[in-house]
Coordinates of C-alpha atoms in Angstrom, one line a residue:
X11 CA 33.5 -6.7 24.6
X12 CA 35.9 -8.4 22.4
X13 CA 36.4 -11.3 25.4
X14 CA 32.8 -12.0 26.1
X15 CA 30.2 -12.2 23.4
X16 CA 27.5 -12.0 25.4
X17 CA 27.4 -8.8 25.1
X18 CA 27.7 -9.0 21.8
X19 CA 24.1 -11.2 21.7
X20 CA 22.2 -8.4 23.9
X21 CA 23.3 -5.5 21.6
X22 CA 22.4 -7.5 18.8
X23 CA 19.2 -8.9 19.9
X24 CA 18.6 -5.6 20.8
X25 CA 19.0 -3.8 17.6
X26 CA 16.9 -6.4 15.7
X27 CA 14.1 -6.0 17.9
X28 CA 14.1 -1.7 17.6
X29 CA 14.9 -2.2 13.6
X30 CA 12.2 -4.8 13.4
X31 CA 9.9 -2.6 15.1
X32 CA 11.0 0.3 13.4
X33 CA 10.3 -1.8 10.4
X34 CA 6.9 -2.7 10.7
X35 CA 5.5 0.7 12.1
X36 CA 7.6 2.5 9.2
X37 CA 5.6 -0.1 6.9
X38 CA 2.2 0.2 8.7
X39 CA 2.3 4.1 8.0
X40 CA 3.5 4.4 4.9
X41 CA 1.0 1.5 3.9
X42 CA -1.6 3.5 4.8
X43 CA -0.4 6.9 3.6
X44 CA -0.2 5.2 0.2
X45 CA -3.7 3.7 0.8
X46 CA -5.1 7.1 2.1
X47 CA -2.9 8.9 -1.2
X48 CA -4.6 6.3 -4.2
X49 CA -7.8 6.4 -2.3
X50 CA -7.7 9.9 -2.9
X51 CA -6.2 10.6 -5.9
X52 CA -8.7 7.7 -7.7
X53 CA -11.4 9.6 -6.8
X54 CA -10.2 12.8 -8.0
X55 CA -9.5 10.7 -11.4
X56 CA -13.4 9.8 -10.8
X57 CA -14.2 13.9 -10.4
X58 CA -12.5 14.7 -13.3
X59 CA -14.0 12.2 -15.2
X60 CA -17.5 13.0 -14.3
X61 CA -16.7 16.8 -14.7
X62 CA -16.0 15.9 -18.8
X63 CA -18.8 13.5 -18.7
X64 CA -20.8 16.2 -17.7
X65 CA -19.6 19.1 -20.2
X66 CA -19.8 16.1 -23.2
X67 CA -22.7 15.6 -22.3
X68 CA -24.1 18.9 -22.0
X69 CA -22.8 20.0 -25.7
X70 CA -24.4 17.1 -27.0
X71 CA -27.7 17.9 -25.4
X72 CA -27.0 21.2 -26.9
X73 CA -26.0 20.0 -30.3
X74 CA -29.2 17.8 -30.3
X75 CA -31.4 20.9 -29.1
X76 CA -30.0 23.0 -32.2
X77 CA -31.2 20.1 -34.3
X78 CA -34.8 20.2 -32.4
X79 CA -35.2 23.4 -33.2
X80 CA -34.5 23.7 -36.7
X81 CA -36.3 20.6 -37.5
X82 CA -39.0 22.4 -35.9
X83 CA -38.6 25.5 -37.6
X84 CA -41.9 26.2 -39.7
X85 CA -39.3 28.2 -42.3
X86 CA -37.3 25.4 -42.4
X87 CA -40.4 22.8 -42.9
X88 CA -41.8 24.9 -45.6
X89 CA -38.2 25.1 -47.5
X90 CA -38.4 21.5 -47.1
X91 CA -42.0 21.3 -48.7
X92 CA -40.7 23.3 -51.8
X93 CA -38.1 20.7 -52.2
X94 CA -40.4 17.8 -51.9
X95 CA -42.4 19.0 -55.3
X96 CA -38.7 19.5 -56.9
X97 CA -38.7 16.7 -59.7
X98 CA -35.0 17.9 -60.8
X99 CA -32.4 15.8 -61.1
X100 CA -30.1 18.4 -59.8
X101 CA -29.4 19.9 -56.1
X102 CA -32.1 22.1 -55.4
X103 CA -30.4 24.2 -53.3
X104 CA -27.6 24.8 -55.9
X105 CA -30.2 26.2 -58.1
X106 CA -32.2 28.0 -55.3
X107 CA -29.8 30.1 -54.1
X108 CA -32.0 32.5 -52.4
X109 CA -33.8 29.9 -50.5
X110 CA -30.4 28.7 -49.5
X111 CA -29.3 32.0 -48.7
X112 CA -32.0 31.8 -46.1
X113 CA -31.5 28.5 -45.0
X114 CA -27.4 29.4 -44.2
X115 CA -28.6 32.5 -41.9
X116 CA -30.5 30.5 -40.0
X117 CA -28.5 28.1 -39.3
X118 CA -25.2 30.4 -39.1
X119 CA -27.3 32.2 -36.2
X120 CA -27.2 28.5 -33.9
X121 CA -23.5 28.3 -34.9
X122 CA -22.7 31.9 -33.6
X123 CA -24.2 30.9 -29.9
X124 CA -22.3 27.5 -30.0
X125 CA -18.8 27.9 -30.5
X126 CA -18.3 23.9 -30.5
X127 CA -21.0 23.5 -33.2
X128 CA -18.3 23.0 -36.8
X129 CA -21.5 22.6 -39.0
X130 CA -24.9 22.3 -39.8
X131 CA -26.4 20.2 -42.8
X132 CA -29.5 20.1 -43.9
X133 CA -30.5 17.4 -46.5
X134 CA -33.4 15.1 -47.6
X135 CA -33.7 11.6 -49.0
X136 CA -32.9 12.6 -52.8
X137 CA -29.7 13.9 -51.4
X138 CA -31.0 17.8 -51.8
X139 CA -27.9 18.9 -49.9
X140 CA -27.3 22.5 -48.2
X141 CA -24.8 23.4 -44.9
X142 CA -23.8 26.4 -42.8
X143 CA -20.4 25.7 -41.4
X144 CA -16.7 24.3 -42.5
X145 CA -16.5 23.8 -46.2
X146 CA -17.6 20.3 -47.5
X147 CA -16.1 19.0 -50.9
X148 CA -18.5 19.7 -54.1
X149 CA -19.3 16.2 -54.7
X150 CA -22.1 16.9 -51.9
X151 CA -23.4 19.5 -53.4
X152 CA -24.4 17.6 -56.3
X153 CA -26.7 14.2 -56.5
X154 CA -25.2 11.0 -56.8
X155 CA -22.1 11.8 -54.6
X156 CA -19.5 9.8 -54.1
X157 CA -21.2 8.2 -50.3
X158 CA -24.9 7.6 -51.4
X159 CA -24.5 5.1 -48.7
X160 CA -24.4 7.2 -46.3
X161 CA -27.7 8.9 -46.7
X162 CA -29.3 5.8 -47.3
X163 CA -27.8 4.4 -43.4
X164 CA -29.4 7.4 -42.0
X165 CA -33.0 6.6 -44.1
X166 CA -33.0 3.4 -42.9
X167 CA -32.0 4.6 -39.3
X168 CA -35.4 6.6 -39.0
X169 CA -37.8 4.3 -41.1
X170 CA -37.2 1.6 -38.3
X171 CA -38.8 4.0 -36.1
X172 CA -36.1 3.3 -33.2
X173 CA -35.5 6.9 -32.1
X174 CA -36.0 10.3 -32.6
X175 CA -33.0 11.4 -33.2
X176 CA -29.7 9.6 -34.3
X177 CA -26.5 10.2 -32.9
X178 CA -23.4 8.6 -34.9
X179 CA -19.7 9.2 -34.8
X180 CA -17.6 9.1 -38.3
X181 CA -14.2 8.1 -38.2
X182 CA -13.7 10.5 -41.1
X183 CA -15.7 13.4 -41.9
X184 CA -18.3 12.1 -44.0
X185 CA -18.0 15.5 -46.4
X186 CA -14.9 16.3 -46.6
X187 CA -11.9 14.1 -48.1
X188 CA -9.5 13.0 -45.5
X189 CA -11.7 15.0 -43.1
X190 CA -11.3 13.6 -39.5
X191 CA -13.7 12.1 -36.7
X192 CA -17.1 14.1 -35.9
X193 CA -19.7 13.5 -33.6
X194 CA -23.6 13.9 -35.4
X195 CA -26.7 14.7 -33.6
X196 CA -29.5 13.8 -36.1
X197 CA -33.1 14.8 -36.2
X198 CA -35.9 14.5 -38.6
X199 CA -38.2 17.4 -40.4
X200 CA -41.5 16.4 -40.5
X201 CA -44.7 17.7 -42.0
X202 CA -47.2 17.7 -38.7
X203 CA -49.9 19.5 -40.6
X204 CA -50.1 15.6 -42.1
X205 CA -51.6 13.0 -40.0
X206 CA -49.7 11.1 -39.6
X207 CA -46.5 13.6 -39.9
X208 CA -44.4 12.9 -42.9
X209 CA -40.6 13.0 -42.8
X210 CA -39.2 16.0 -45.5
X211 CA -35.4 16.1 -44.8
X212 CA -32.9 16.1 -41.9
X213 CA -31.2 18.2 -40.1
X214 CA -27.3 17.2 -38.9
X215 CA -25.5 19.1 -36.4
X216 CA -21.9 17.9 -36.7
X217 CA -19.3 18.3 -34.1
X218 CA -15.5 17.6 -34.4
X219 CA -14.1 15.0 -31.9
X220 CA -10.9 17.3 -31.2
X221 CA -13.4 20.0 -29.5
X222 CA -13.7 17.7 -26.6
X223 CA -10.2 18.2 -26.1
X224 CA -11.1 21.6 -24.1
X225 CA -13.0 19.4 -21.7
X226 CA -9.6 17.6 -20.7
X227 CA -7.6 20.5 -20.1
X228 CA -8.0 20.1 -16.6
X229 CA -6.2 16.5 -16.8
X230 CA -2.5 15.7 -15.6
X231 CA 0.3 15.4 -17.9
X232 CA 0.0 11.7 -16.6
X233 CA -3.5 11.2 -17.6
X234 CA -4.9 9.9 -20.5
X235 CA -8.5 10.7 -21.9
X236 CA -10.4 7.9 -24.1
X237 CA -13.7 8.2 -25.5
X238 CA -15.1 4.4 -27.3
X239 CA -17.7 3.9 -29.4
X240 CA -19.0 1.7 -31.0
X241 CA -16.3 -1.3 -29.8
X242 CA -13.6 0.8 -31.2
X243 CA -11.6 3.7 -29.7
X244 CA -12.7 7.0 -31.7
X245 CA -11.1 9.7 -29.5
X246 CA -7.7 10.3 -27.1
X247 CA -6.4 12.8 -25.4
X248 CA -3.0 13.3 -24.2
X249 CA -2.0 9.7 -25.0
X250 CA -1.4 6.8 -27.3
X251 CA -4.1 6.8 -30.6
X252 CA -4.0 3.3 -31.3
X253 CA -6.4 1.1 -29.9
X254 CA -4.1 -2.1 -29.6
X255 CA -1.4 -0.1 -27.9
X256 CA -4.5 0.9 -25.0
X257 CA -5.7 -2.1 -25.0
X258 CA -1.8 -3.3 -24.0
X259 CA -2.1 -0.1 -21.4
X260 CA -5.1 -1.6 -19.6
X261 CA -3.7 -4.8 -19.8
X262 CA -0.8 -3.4 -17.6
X263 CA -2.6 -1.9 -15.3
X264 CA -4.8 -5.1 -14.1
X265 CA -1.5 -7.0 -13.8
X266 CA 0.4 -4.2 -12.4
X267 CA 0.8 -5.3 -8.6
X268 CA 1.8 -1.8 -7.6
X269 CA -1.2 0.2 -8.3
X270 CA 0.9 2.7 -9.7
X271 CA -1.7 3.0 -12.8
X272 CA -5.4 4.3 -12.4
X273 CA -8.5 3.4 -14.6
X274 CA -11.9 5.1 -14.2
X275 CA -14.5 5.0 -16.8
X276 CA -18.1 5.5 -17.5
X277 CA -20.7 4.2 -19.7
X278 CA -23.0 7.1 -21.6
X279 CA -26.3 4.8 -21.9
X280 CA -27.8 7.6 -23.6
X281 CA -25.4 7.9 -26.6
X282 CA -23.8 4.2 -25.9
X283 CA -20.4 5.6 -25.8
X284 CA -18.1 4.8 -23.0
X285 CA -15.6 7.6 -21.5
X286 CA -12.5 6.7 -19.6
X287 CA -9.7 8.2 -17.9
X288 CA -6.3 6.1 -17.1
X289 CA -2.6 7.2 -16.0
X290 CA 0.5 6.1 -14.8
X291 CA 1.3 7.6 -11.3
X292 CA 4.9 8.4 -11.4
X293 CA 5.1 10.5 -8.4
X294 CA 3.5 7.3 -6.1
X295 CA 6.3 5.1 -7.4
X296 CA 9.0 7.5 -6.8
X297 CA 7.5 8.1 -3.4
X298 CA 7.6 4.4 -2.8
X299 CA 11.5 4.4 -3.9
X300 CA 12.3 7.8 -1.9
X301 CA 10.5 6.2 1.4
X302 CA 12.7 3.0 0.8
X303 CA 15.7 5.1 0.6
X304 CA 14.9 6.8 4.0
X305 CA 14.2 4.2 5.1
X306 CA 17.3 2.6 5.0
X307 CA 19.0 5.7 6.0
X308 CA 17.0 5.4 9.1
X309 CA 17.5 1.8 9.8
X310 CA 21.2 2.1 9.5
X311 CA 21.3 5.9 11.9
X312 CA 18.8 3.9 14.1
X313 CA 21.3 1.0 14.5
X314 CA 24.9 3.6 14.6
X315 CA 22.5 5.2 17.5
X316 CA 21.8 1.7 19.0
X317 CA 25.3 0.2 18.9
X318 CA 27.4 3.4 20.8
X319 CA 24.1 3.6 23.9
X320 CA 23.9 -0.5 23.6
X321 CA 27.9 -0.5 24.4
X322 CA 27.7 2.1 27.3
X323 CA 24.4 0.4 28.8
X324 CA 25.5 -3.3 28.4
X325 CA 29.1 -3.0 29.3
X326 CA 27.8 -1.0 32.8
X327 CA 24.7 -3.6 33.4
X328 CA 27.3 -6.5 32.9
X329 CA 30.0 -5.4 35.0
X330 CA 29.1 -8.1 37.5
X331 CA 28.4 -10.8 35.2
X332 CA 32.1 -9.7 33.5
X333 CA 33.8 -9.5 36.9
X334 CA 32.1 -13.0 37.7
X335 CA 33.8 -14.4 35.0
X336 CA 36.9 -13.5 35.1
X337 CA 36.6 -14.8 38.7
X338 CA 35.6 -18.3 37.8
X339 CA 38.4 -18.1 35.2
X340 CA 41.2 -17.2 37.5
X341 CA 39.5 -19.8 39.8
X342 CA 42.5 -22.1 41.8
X343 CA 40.9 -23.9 44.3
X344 CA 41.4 -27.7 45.5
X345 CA 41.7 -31.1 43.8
X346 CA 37.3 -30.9 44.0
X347 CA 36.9 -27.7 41.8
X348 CA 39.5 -28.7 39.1
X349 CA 36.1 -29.9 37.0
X350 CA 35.2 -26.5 36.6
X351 CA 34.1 -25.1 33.2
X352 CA 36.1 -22.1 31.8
X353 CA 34.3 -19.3 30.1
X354 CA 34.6 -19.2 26.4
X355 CA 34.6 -23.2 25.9
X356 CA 31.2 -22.7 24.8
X357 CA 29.6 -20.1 22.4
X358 CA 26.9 -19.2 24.9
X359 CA 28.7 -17.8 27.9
X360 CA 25.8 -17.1 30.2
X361 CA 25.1 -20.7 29.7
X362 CA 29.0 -21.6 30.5
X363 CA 29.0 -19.9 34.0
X364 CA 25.5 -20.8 34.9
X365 CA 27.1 -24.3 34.9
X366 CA 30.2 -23.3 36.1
X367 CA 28.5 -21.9 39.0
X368 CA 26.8 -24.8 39.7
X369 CA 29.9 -26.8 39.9
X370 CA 31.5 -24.4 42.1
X371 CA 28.2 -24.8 44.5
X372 CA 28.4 -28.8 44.0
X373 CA 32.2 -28.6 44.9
X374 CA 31.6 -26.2 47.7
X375 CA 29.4 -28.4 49.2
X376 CA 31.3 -31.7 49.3
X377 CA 34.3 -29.5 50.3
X378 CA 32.2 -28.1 53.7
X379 CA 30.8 -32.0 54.2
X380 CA 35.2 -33.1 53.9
X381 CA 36.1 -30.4 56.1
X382 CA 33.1 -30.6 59.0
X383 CA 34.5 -34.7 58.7
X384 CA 37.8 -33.4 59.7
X385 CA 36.9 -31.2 62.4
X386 CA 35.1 -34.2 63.6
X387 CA 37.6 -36.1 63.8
X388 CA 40.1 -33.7 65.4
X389 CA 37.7 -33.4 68.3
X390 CA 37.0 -36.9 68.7
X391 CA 41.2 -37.8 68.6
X392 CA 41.4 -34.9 71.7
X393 CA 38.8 -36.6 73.6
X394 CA 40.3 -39.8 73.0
X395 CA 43.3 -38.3 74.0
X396 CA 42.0 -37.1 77.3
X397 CA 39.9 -40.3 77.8
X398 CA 43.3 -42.0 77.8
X399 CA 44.4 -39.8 81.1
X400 CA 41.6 -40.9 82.8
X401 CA 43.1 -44.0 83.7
X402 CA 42.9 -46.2 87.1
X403 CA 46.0 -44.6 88.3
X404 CA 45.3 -40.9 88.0
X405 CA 41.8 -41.6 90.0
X406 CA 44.1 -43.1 92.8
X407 CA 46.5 -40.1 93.1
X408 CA 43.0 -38.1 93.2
X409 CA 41.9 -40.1 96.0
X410 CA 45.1 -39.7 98.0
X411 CA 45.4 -36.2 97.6
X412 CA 41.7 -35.6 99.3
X413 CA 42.5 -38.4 102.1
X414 CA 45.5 -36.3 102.6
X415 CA 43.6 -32.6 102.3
X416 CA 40.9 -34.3 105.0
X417 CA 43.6 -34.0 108.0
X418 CA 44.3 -30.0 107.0
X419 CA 43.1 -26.8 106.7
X420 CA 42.0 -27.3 102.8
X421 CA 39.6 -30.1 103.7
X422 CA 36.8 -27.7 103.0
X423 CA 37.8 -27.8 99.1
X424 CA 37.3 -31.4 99.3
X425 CA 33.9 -31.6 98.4
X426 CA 34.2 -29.1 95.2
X427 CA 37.0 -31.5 94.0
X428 CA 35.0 -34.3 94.4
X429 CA 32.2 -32.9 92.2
X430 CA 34.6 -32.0 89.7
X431 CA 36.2 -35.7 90.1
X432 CA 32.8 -36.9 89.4
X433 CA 31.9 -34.6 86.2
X434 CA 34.6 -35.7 84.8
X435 CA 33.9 -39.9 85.2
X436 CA 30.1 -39.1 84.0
X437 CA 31.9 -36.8 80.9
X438 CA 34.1 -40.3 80.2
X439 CA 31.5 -42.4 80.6
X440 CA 29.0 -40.4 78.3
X441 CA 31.4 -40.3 75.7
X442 CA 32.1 -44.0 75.4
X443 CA 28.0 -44.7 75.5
X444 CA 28.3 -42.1 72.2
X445 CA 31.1 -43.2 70.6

């Protein structure tokens, strides 16, 4: 290991390609376990939402039934007709104390059934002023109090003939000092034995804004509640009060580029007033930041893991390679393999032997074609050597031995000496055609 780097590469290249891979399928998963997780938990934020849409929404409708009912209450309509005739500058109902005796029980009977319901007003266009209900502060109790102007927006509301009923939301209590926000169903009392019916008075039902705070009971610690009306934020639960601070919290949340923040709202046509839930998801952010941190845990076990099965693996599967190395660097041969590369000259040493090898096969070759010249040459020098015996004088001797064999017993080996005489002129004679 520490005299090749070869092996180095493959356990490298190796571990890249698992942590890589690692990588990307750790991402893919937790990308879509983080999809499947906001997925789900916006549209719980859109349950819950609809769930207090639903319960604001059903008060209201109860607040403005309440209203209904009393307007259309014929003892309420005849009070009502008593205090059209009244000509005193006074409130009539100060002075009529059993008729507003009356008046309270009815109305303190609505309020028993409805535990949201903080008050009940009933009042006319001279400001003739009773309630059932919270306390309201004695300037309403007598004419000319300090708001005349806000009888006269509620007049003008119903002579325009736009609705039926009027629903409103006061920042303040409009009857009490300092009082704070309340939501107002509105409906008018009419004379209907007069065609056409003739308005006598009003009846408010008055709900406090904090009473909607039961609705969002069910919210996270997280979550915030808002309730707009109007262009203006009148309500909020579990969260900042001042518009310009939300407004800066929605601002964050559609340039936050971690979805780590959750908006849902919806739009009341009925009432124009716009509900909205938003929160900051701590527990997906530290998710995020706990995955990372596994995840780097993992990447760095993964490649401890690697490294120890990469060395056992690599340094068995390139035994060969090794042992062919160390061959071509304890390589001595002749003057024609002294151009050999060494391992290590290069950084790549599979690239260094793969020419080293082909070096050795170039040399090896012109080292055979050198030898197979010598051997060549060594043959040619013996039969150049023995073409030299076969000289004029030798064939004579030949001769005279078989003239001399012809007179004794051995003649009949003359004729196998004389085919052997003659293979060996036609070997001569071939040779010095070939050479």
């Amino acid at each position: 290991m520490q005299k090749y780097r070869f092996q180095k590469h493959i356990i490298i290249q190796n571990i890249i390609i698992v942590v890589v891979v690692i990588v990307l399928l750790t991402t893919a998963a937790f990308g879509y376990i983080c999809w499947n997780y906001i997925q789900s938990y916006q549209e719980q934020q859109e349950f819950q939402l609809s769930g207090i849409n639903s319960q604001i929404d059903t008060t209201l409708g109860l607040a403005d039934e309440i209203a209904l009912q009393l307007a259309a209450n014929q003892v309420v309509i005849e009070s009502f007709k008593k205090v059209e005739k009244y000509e005193g500058s006074s409130n009539y109902f100060v002075n009529d104390t059993d008729l507003d005796y009356q008046l309270k029980q009815y109305m303190m009977s609505y309020m028993l059934k409805k535990n949201s319901i903080a008050r009940i007003c009933l009042f006319d266009d001279r400001q003739n002023f009773t309630f059932a209900g919270s306390m309201v502060d004695y300037g309403y109790l007598q004419k000319n109090c300090p708001d005349q102007e806000y009888f006269s927006e509620i007049a003008e509301y119903f002579s325009s003939g736009t609705d039926a009923r009027m629903f409103r939301i006061d920042s303040k209590d409009p009857y009490v000092k300092d009082g704070s926000t309340v939501v107002s169903m509105i409906r008018e009392i009419k004379d209907y034995d007069l065609l056409p019916s003739k308005r006598l008075g009003y009846v408010q039902v008055q709900i406090p804004i904090e009473n909607f705070s039961k609705f969002c009971e069910g919210l996270g610690s997280e979550q915030e509640f808002l309730l707009f009306y109007d262009g203006g934020l009148m309500f909020s639960y579990n969260g900042e009060k001042d518009q310009n601070q939300i407004c800066r919290s929605i601002e964050r949340l559609r340039n936050n580029p971690f979805k780590n923040i959750f908006y849902s709202d919806v739009y009341m046509e009925e009432f124009d007033i716009t509900l909205a839930v938003f929160s900051q998801n701590i527990r997906l952010l530290n998710s995020v930041i706990t995955v990372f941190i596994w995840l780097a845990l993992l990447v760095v076990c993964v490649i401890s893991i690697i490294w120890m099965g990469q060395m056992k693996v690599i340094r068995k599967t390139t035994e060969p390679i090794v042992r062919l190395c160390d061959m071509v660097e304890s390589l001595k041969a002749d003057e024609n393999l002294k151009e050999i590369p060494l391992i290590a000259e290069e950084g790549d040493e599979l690239r260094t032997l793969n020419k080293a090898f082909d070096s050795v096969v170039r040399n090896l070759k012109l080292s055979m074609e050198k030898m197979m010249v010598s051997q060549v040459n060594e043959i040619r020098s013996q039969m150049l050597a023995l073409q030299a015996q076969m000289n004029p004088h030798s064939i004579h001797n030949i001769l005279t031995i078989i003239s001399a064999m012809s007179d004794t017993d051995e003649r009949k080996k003359i004729p196998e000496i004389c085919g052997k005489l003659s293979d060996m002129i036609r070997y001569n004679t071939d040779y010095e055609d070939n050479y």
